[in-house]
mmCIF file of C-alpha atoms in Angstrom:
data_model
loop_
_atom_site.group_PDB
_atom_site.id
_atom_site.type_symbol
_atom_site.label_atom_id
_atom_site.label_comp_id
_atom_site.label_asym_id
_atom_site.label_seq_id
_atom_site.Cartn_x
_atom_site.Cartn_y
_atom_site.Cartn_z
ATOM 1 C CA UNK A 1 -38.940 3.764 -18.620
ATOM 2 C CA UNK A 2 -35.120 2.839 -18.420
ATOM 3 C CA UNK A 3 -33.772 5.293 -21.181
ATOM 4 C CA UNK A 4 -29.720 5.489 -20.058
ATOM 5 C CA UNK A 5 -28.234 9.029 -20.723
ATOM 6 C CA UNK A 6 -24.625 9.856 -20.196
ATOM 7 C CA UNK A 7 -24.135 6.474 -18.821
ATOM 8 C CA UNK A 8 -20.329 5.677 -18.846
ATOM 9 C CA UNK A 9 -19.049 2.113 -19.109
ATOM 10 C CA UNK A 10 -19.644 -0.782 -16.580
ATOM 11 C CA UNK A 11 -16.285 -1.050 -13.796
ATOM 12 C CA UNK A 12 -16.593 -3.644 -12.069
ATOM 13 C CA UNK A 13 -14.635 -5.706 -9.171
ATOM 14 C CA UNK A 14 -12.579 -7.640 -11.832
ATOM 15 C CA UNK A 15 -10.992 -4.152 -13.482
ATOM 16 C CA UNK A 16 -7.145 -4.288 -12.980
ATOM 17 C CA UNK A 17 -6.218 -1.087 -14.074
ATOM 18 C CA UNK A 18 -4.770 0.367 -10.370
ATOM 19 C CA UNK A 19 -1.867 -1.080 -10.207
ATOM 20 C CA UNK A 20 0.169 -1.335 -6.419
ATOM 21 C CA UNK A 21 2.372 1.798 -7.657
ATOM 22 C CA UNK A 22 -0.931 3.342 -8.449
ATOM 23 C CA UNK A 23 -2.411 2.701 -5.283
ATOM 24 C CA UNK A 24 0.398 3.451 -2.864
ATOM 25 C CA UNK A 25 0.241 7.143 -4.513
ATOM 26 C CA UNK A 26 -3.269 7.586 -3.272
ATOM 27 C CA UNK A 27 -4.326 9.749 0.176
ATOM 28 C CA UNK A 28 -4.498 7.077 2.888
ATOM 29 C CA UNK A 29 -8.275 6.467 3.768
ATOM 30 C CA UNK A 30 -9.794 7.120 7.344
ATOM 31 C CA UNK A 31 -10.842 3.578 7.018
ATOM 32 C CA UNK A 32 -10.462 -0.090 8.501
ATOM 33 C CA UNK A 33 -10.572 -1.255 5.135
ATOM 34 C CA UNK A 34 -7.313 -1.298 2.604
ATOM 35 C CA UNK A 35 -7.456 -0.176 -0.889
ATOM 36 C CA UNK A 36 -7.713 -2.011 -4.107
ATOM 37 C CA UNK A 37 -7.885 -1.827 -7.717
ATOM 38 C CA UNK A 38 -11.695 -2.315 -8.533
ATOM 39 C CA UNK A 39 -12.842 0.350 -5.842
ATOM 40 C CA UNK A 40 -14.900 2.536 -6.997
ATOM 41 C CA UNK A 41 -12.913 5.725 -5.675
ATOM 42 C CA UNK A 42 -9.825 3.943 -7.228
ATOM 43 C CA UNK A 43 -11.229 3.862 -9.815
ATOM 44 C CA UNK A 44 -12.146 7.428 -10.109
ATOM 45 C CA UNK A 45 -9.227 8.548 -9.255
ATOM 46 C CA UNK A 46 -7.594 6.692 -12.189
ATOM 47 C CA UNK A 47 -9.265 8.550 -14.039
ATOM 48 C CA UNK A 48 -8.583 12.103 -12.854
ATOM 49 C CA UNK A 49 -4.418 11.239 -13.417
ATOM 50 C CA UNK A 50 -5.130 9.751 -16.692
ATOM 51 C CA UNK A 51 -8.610 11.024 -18.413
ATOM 52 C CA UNK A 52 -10.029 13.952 -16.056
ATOM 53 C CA UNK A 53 -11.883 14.958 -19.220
ATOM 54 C CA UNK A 54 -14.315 12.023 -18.550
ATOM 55 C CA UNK A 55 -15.661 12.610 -15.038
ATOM 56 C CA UNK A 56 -16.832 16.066 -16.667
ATOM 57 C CA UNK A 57 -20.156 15.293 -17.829
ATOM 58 C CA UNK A 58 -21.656 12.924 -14.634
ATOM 59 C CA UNK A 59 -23.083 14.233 -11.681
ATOM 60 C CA UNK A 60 -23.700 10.917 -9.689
ATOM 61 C CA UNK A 61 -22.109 7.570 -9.385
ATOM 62 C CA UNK A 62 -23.048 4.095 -7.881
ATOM 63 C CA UNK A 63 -22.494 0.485 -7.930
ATOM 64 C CA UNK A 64 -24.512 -1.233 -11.153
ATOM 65 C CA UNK A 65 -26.875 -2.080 -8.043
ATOM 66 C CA UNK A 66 -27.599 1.126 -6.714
ATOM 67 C CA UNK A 67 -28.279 1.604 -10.615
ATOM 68 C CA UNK A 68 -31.001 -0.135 -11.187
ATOM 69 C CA UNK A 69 -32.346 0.199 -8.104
ATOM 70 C CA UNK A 70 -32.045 4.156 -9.151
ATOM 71 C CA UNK A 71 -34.349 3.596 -12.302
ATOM 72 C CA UNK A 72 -36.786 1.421 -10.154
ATOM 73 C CA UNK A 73 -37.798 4.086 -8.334
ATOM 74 C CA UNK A 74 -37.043 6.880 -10.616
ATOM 75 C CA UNK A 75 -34.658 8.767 -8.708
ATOM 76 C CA UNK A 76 -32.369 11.577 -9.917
ATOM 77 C CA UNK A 77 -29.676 10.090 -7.430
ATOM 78 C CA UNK A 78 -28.430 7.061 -6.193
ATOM 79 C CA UNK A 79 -28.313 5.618 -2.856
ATOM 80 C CA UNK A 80 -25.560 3.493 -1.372
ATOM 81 C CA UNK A 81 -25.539 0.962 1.463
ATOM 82 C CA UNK A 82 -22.947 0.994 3.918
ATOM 83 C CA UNK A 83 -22.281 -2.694 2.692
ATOM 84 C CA UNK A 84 -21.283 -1.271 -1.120
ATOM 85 C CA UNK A 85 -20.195 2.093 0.438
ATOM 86 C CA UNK A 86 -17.043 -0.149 2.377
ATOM 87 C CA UNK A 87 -16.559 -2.010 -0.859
ATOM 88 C CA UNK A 88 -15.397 1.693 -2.607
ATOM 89 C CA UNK A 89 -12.724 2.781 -0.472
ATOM 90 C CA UNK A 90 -12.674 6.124 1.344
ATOM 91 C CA UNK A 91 -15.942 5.072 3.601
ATOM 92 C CA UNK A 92 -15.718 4.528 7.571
ATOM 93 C CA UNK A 93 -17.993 2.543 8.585
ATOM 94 C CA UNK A 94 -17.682 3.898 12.322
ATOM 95 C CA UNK A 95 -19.327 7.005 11.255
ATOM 96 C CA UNK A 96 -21.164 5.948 8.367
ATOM 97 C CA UNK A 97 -19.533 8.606 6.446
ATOM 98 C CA UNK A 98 -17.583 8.895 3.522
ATOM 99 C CA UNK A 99 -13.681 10.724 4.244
ATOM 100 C CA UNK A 100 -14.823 13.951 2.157
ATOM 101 C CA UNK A 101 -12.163 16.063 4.142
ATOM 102 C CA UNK A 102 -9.433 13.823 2.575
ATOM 103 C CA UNK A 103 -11.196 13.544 -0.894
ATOM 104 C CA UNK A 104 -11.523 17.031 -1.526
ATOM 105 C CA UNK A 105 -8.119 17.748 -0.551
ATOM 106 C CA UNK A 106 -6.967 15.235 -3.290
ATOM 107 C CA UNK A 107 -8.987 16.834 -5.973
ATOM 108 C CA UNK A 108 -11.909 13.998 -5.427
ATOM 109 C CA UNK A 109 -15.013 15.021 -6.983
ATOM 110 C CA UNK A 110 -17.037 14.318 -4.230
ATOM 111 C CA UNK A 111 -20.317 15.354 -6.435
ATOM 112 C CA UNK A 112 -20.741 12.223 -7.444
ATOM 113 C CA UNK A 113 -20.551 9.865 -4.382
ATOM 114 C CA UNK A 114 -23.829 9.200 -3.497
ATOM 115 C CA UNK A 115 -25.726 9.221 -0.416
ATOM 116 C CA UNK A 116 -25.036 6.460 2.253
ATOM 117 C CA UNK A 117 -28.105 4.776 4.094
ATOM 118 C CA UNK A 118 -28.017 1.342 6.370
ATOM 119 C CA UNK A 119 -27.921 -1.955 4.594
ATOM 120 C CA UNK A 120 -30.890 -3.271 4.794
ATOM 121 C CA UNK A 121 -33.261 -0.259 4.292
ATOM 122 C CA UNK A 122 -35.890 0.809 1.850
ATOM 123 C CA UNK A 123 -34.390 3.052 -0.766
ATOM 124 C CA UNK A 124 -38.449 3.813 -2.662
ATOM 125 C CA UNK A 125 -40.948 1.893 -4.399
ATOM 126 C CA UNK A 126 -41.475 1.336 -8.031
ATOM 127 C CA UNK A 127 -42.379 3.963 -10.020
ATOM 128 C CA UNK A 128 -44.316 2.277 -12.969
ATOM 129 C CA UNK A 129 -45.431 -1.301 -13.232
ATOM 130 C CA UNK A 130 -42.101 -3.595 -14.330
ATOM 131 C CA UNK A 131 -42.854 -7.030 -15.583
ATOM 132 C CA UNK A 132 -46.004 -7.729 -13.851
ATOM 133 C CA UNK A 133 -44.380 -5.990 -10.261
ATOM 134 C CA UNK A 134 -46.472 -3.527 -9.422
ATOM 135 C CA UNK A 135 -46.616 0.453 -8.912
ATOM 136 C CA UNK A 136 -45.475 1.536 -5.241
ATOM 137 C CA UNK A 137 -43.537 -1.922 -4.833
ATOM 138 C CA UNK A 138 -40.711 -1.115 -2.067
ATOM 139 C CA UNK A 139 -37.332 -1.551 -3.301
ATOM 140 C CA UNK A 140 -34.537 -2.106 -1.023
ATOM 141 C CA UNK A 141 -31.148 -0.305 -1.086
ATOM 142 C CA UNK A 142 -28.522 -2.768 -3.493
ATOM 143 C CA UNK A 143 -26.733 -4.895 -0.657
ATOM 144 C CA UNK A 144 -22.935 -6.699 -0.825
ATOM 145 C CA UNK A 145 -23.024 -9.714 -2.695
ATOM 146 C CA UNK A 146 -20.965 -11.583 0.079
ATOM 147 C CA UNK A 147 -23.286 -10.491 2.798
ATOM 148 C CA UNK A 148 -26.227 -11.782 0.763
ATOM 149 C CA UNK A 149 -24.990 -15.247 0.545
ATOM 150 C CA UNK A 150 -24.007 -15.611 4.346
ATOM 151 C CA UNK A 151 -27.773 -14.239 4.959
ATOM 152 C CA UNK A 152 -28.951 -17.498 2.955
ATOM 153 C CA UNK A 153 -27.109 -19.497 4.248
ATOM 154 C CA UNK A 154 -25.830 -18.993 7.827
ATOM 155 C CA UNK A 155 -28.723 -20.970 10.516
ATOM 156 C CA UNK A 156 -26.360 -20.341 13.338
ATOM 157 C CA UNK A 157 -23.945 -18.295 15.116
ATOM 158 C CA UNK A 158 -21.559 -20.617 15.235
ATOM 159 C CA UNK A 159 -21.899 -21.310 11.486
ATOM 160 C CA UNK A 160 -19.276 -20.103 8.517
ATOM 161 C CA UNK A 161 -20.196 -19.900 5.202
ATOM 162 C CA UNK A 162 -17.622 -20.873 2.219
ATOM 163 C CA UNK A 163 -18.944 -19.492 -1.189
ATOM 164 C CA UNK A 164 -17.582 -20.223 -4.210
ATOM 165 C CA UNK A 165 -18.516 -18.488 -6.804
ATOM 166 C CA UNK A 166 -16.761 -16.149 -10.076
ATOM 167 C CA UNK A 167 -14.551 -15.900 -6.341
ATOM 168 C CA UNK A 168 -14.443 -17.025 -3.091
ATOM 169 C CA UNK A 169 -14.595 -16.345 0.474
ATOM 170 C CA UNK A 170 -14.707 -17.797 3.940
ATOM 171 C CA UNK A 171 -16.838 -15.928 6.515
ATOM 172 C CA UNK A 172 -17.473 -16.157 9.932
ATOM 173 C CA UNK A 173 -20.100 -13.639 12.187
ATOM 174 C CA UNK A 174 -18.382 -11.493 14.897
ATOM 175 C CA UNK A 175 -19.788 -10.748 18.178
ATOM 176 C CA UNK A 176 -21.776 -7.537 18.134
ATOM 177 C CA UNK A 177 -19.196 -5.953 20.370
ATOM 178 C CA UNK A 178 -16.481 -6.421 17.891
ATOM 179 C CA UNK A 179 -15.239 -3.303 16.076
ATOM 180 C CA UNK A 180 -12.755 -3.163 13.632
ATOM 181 C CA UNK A 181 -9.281 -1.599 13.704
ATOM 182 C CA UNK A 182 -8.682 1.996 12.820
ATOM 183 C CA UNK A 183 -6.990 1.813 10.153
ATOM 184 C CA UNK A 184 -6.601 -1.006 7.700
ATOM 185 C CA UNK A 185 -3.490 -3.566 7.038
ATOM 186 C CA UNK A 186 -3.177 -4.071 3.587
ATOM 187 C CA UNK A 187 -1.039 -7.156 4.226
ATOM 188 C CA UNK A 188 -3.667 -8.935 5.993
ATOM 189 C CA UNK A 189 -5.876 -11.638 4.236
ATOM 190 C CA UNK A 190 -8.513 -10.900 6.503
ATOM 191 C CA UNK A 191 -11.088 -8.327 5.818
ATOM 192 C CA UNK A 192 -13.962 -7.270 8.169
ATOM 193 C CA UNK A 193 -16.937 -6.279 5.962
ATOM 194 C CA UNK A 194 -20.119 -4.486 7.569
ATOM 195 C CA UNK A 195 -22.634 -6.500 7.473
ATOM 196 C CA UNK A 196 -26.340 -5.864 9.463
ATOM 197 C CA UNK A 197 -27.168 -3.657 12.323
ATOM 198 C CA UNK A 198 -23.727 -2.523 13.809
ATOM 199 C CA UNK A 199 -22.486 -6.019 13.035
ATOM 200 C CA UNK A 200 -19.341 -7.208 11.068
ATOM 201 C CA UNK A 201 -18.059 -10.530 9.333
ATOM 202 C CA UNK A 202 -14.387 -11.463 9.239
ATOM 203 C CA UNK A 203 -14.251 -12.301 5.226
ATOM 204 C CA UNK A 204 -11.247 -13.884 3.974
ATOM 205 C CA UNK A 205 -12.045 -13.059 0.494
ATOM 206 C CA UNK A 206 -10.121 -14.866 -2.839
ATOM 207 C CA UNK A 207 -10.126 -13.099 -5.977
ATOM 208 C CA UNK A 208 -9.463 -16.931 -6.633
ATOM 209 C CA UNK A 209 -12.482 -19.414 -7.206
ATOM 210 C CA UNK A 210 -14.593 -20.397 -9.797
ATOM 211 C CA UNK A 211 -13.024 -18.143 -12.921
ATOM 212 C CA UNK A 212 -9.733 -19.949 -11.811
ATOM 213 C CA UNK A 213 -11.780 -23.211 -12.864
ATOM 214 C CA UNK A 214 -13.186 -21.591 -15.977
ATOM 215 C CA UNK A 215 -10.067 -20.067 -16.821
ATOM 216 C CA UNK A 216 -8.672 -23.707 -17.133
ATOM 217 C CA UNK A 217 -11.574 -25.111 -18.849
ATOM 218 C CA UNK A 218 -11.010 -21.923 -21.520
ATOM 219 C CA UNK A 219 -7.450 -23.105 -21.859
ATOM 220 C CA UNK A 220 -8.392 -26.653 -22.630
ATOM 221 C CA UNK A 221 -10.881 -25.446 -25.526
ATOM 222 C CA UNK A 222 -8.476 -23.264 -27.003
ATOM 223 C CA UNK A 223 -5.591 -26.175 -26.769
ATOM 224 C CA UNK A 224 -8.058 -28.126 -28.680
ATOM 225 C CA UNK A 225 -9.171 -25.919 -31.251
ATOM 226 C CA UNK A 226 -5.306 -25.494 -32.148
ATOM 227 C CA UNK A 227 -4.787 -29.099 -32.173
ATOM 228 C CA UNK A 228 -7.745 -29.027 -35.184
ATOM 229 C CA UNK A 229 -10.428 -30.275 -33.460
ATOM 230 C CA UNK A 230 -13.279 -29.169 -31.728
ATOM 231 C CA UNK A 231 -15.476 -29.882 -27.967
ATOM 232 C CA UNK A 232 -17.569 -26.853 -26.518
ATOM 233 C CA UNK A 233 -16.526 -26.119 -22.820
ATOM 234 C CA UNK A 234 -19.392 -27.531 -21.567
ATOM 235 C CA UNK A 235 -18.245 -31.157 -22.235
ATOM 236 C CA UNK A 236 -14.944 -30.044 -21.484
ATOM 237 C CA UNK A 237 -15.625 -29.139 -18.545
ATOM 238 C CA UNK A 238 -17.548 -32.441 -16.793
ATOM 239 C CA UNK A 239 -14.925 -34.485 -18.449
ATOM 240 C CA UNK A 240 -12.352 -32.840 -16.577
ATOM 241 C CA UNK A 241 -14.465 -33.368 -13.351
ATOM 242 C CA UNK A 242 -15.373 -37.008 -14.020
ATOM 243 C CA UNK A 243 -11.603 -37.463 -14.992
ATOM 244 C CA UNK A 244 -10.468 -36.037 -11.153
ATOM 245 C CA UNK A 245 -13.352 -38.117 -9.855
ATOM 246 C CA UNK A 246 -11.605 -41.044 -10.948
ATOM 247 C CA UNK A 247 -7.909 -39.753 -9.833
ATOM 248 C CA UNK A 248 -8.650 -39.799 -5.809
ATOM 249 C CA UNK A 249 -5.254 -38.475 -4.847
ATOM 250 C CA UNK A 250 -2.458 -36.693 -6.192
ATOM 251 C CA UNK A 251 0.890 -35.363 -5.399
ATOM 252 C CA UNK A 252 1.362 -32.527 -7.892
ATOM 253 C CA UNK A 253 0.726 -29.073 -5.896
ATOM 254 C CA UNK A 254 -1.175 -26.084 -7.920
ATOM 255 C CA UNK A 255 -1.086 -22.604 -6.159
ATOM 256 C CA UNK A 256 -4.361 -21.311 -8.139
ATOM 257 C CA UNK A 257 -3.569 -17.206 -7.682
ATOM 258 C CA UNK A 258 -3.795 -16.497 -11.194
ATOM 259 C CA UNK A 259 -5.681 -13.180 -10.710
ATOM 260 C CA UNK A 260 -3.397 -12.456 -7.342
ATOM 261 C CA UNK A 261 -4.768 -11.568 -4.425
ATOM 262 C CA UNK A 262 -5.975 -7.578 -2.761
ATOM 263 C CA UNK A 263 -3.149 -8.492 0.360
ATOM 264 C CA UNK A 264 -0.829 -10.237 -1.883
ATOM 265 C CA UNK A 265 -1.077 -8.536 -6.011
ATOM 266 C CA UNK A 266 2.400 -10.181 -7.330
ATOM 267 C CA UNK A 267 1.501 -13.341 -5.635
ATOM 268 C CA UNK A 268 0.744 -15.448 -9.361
ATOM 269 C CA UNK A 269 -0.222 -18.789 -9.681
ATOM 270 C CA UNK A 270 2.181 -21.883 -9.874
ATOM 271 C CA UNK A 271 2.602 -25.737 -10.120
ATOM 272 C CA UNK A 272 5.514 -28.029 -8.272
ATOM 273 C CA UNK A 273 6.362 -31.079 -7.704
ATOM 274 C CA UNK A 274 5.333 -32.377 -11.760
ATOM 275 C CA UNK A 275 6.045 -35.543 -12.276
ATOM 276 C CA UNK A 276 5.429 -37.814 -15.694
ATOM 277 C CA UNK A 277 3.367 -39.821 -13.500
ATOM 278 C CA UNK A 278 1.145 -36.823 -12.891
ATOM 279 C CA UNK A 279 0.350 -34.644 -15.852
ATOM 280 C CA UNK A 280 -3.062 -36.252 -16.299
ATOM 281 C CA UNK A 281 -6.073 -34.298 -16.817
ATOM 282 C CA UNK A 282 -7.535 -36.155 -13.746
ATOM 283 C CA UNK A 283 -4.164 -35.320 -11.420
ATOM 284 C CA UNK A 284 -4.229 -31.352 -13.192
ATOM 285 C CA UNK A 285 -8.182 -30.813 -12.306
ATOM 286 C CA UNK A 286 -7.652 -32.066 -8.592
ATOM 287 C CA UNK A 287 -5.217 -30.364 -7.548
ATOM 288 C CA UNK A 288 -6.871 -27.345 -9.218
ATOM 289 C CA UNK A 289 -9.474 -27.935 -6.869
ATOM 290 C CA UNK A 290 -7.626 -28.525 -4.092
ATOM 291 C CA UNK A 291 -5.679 -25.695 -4.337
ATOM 292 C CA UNK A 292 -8.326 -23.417 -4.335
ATOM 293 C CA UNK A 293 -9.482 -24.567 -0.961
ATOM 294 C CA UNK A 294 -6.201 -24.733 0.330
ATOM 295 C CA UNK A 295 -5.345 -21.193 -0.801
ATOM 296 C CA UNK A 296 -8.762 -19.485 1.110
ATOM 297 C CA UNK A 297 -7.237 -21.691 3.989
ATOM 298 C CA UNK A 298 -3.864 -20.010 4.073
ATOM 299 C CA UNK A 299 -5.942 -16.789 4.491
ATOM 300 C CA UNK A 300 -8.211 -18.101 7.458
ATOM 301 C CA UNK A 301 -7.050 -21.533 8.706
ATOM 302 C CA UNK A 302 -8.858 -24.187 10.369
ATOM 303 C CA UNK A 303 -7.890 -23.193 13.880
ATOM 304 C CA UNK A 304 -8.581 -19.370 13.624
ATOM 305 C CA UNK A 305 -12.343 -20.782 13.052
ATOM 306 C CA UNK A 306 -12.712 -23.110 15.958
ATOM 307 C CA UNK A 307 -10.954 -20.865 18.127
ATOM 308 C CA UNK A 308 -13.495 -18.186 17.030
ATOM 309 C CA UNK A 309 -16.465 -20.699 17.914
ATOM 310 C CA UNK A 310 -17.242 -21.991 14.963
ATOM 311 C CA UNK A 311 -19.182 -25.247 14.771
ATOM 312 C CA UNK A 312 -20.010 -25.809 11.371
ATOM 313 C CA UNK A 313 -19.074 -24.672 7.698
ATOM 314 C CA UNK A 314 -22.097 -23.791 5.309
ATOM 315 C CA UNK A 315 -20.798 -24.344 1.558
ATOM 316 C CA UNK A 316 -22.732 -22.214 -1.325
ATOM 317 C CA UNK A 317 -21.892 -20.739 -4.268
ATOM 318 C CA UNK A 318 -22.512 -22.207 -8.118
ATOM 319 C CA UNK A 319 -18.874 -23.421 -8.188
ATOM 320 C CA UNK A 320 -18.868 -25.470 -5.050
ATOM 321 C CA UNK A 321 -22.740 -26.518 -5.675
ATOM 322 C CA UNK A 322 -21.520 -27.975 -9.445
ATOM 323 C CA UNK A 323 -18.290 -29.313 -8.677
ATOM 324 C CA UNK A 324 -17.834 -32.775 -6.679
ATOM 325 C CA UNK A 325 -14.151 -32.818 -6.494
ATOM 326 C CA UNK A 326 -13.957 -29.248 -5.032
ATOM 327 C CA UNK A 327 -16.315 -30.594 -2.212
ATOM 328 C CA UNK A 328 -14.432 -33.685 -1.861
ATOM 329 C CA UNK A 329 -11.297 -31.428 -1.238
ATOM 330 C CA UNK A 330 -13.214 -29.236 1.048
ATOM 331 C CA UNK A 331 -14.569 -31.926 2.946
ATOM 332 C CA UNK A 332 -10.839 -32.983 3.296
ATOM 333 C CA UNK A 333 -9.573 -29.471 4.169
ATOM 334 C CA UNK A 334 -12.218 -28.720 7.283
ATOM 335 C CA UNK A 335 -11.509 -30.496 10.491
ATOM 336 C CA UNK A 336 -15.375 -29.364 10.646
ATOM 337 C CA UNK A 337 -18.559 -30.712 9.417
ATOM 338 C CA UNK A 338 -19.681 -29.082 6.223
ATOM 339 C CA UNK A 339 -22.998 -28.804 4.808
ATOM 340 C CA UNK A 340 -24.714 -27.710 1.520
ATOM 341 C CA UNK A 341 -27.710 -26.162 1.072
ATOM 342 C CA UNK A 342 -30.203 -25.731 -0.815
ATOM 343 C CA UNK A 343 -30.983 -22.733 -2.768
ATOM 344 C CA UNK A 344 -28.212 -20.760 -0.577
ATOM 345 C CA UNK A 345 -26.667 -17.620 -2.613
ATOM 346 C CA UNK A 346 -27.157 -14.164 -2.747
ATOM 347 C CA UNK A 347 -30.224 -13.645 -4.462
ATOM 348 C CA UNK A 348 -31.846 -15.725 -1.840
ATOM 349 C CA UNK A 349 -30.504 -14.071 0.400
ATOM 350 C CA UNK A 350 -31.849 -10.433 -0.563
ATOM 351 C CA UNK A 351 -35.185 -11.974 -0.759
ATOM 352 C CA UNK A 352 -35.038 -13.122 2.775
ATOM 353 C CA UNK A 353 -33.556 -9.931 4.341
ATOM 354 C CA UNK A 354 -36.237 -7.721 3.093
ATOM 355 C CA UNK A 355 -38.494 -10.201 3.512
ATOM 356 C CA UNK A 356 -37.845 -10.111 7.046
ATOM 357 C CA UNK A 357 -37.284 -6.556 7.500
ATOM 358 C CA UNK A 358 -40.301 -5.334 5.605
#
């Protein structure tokens, strides 16, 4: 079982090679959704300007999801949900349908986009025992990491979830009469992402959150080892915390964007208003943190939320769930109660929707 053939390099979300001219070159998409480097069709398409010669051998293509769930049930083809189908670019979520018309005109080689079914539904069952699962096991199609975590952890309506994670995002539910505009903004911060049965979340989504953190950490441990000496990350890294803990307040202002953002590329990260009096590691690691937060706020404030009905804000996500000056600085930012739970993220969350739906 499992023996990869012809299996080209993982791409994932984080790949940065389409740049903005790149992108503004492309065939708009009949989509609600902008473009962005990391798409999947992006991505292919980077390759037909600058290596056609190595979309020649594959016949099929998929998220690292839709892969695995592919060799679960020993299918010759992948299947996509709607939820990772919007995530690629080129898919409307309207018609469920990816915009073939404009890809082929473009030279697309629409061969290898696979077939679309709704999130949520059973893609097969297991086709050999697989540590201890059994034969005939249903598999569900791969789902959008986002939408997973909101599943966990969203009780109400009236709830938004803030998950921080390698990134973040702030999510709230829209009514199930909401539909999305025709075509997308690519200036907006705000996204709407399909999420179950018809319905959509408004996703304000940061390519800004946790790596930001371990980004800093990573620059700490390299400092070090320069200076001669050397203190694995680990340690590094709860110093810093413990160090912020003990620094309640500060006046030195980080803007975290270090990896940019989709609506805002050039947009890099920055620090103001240094002072001598504030170049600790305790004054640097909180305002890290509070940065972070106050960046995801710039892209969905405060008010948009309780104008929208929200009651409550749901925090998950291994960065926020780890970090106790990021909550403190969330619990700041939110003229709303927040609340953690417990074992909220998105592998939870995949368990419970097909759990339910099975």
């Amino acid at each position: 079982m499992f023996q990869p053939i012809d299996v080209s390099p993982l791409i994932t979300w984080q790949d940065g090679r389409c740049t903005r001219e790149f992108l503004s070159s492309l065939p708009l998409p009949d989509s609600h959704l902008s473009l962005a480097t990391g798409f999947g069709c992006t991505t292919v398409f980077w390759y037909l300007k600058h290596r056609p010669d190595f979309l020649t051998p594959f016949t099929a293509a998929g998220t690292i999801q839709d892969y695995v769930v592919t060799m679960l049930c020993g299918q010759e083809r992948p299947m996509m949900s709607v939820q990772n189908a919007a995530s690629w670019g080129y898919f409307n979520t309207k018609a469920n349908e990816w915009n073939e018309e404009i890809l082929r005109k473009a030279g697309f080689p629409v061969r290898l986009l696979p077939r679309v079914v709704e999130s949520g539904s059973i893609a097969g069952e297991t086709s050999s025992e697989w540590h201890g699962v059994p034969v005939h096991t249903p598999v569900g199609v791969a789902l959008g990491d986002c939408q997973c975590s909101v599943y966990s952890c969203m009780v109400e309506k009236t709830d938004a979830v803030l998950n921080v994670s390698t990134s973040a995002q702030l999510t709230f539910a829209l009514p199930p009469t909401f539909q999305p505009p025709q075509r997308p903004d690519p200036s907006s911060p705000l996204s709407y992402f399909p999420y179950f049965d018809g319905c959509y979340l408004a996703v304000a989504a940061s390519l800004n959150g946790g790596n930001v953190l371990a980004t800093f950490v990573g620059m700490l441990t390299e400092w070090i080892r320069e200076l001669g000496l050397d203190i694995n990350s680990s340690s590094i890294y709860t110093q810093s915390i413990q160090a912020a803990l003990n620094q309640h307040r500060t006046d030195l202002l980080i803007s975290p964007t270090i990896f940019g953002e989709r609506h805002a590329p050039d947009h890099l990260g920055s620090a103001s208003s240094i002072s001598a009096a504030n170049v600790s590691l305790g004054h640097m690691t909180r305002a890290l943190c509070r940065g972070i937060v106050q960046n995801l706020l710039s892209m969905l404030p405060p008010r948009r939320l309780q104008e929208s009905g929200v009651q409550r804000i749901m925090g998950s996500g291994n960065a926020l769930s780890r970090n106790e000056v990021l909550k403190q600085e969330v619990e700041k930012a939110f003229p709303l109660p927040v609340v953690y739970g417990k074992d909220v993220d998105s592998a939870v969350g995949v368990a419970m929707i097909l759990s339910d739906r099975i």
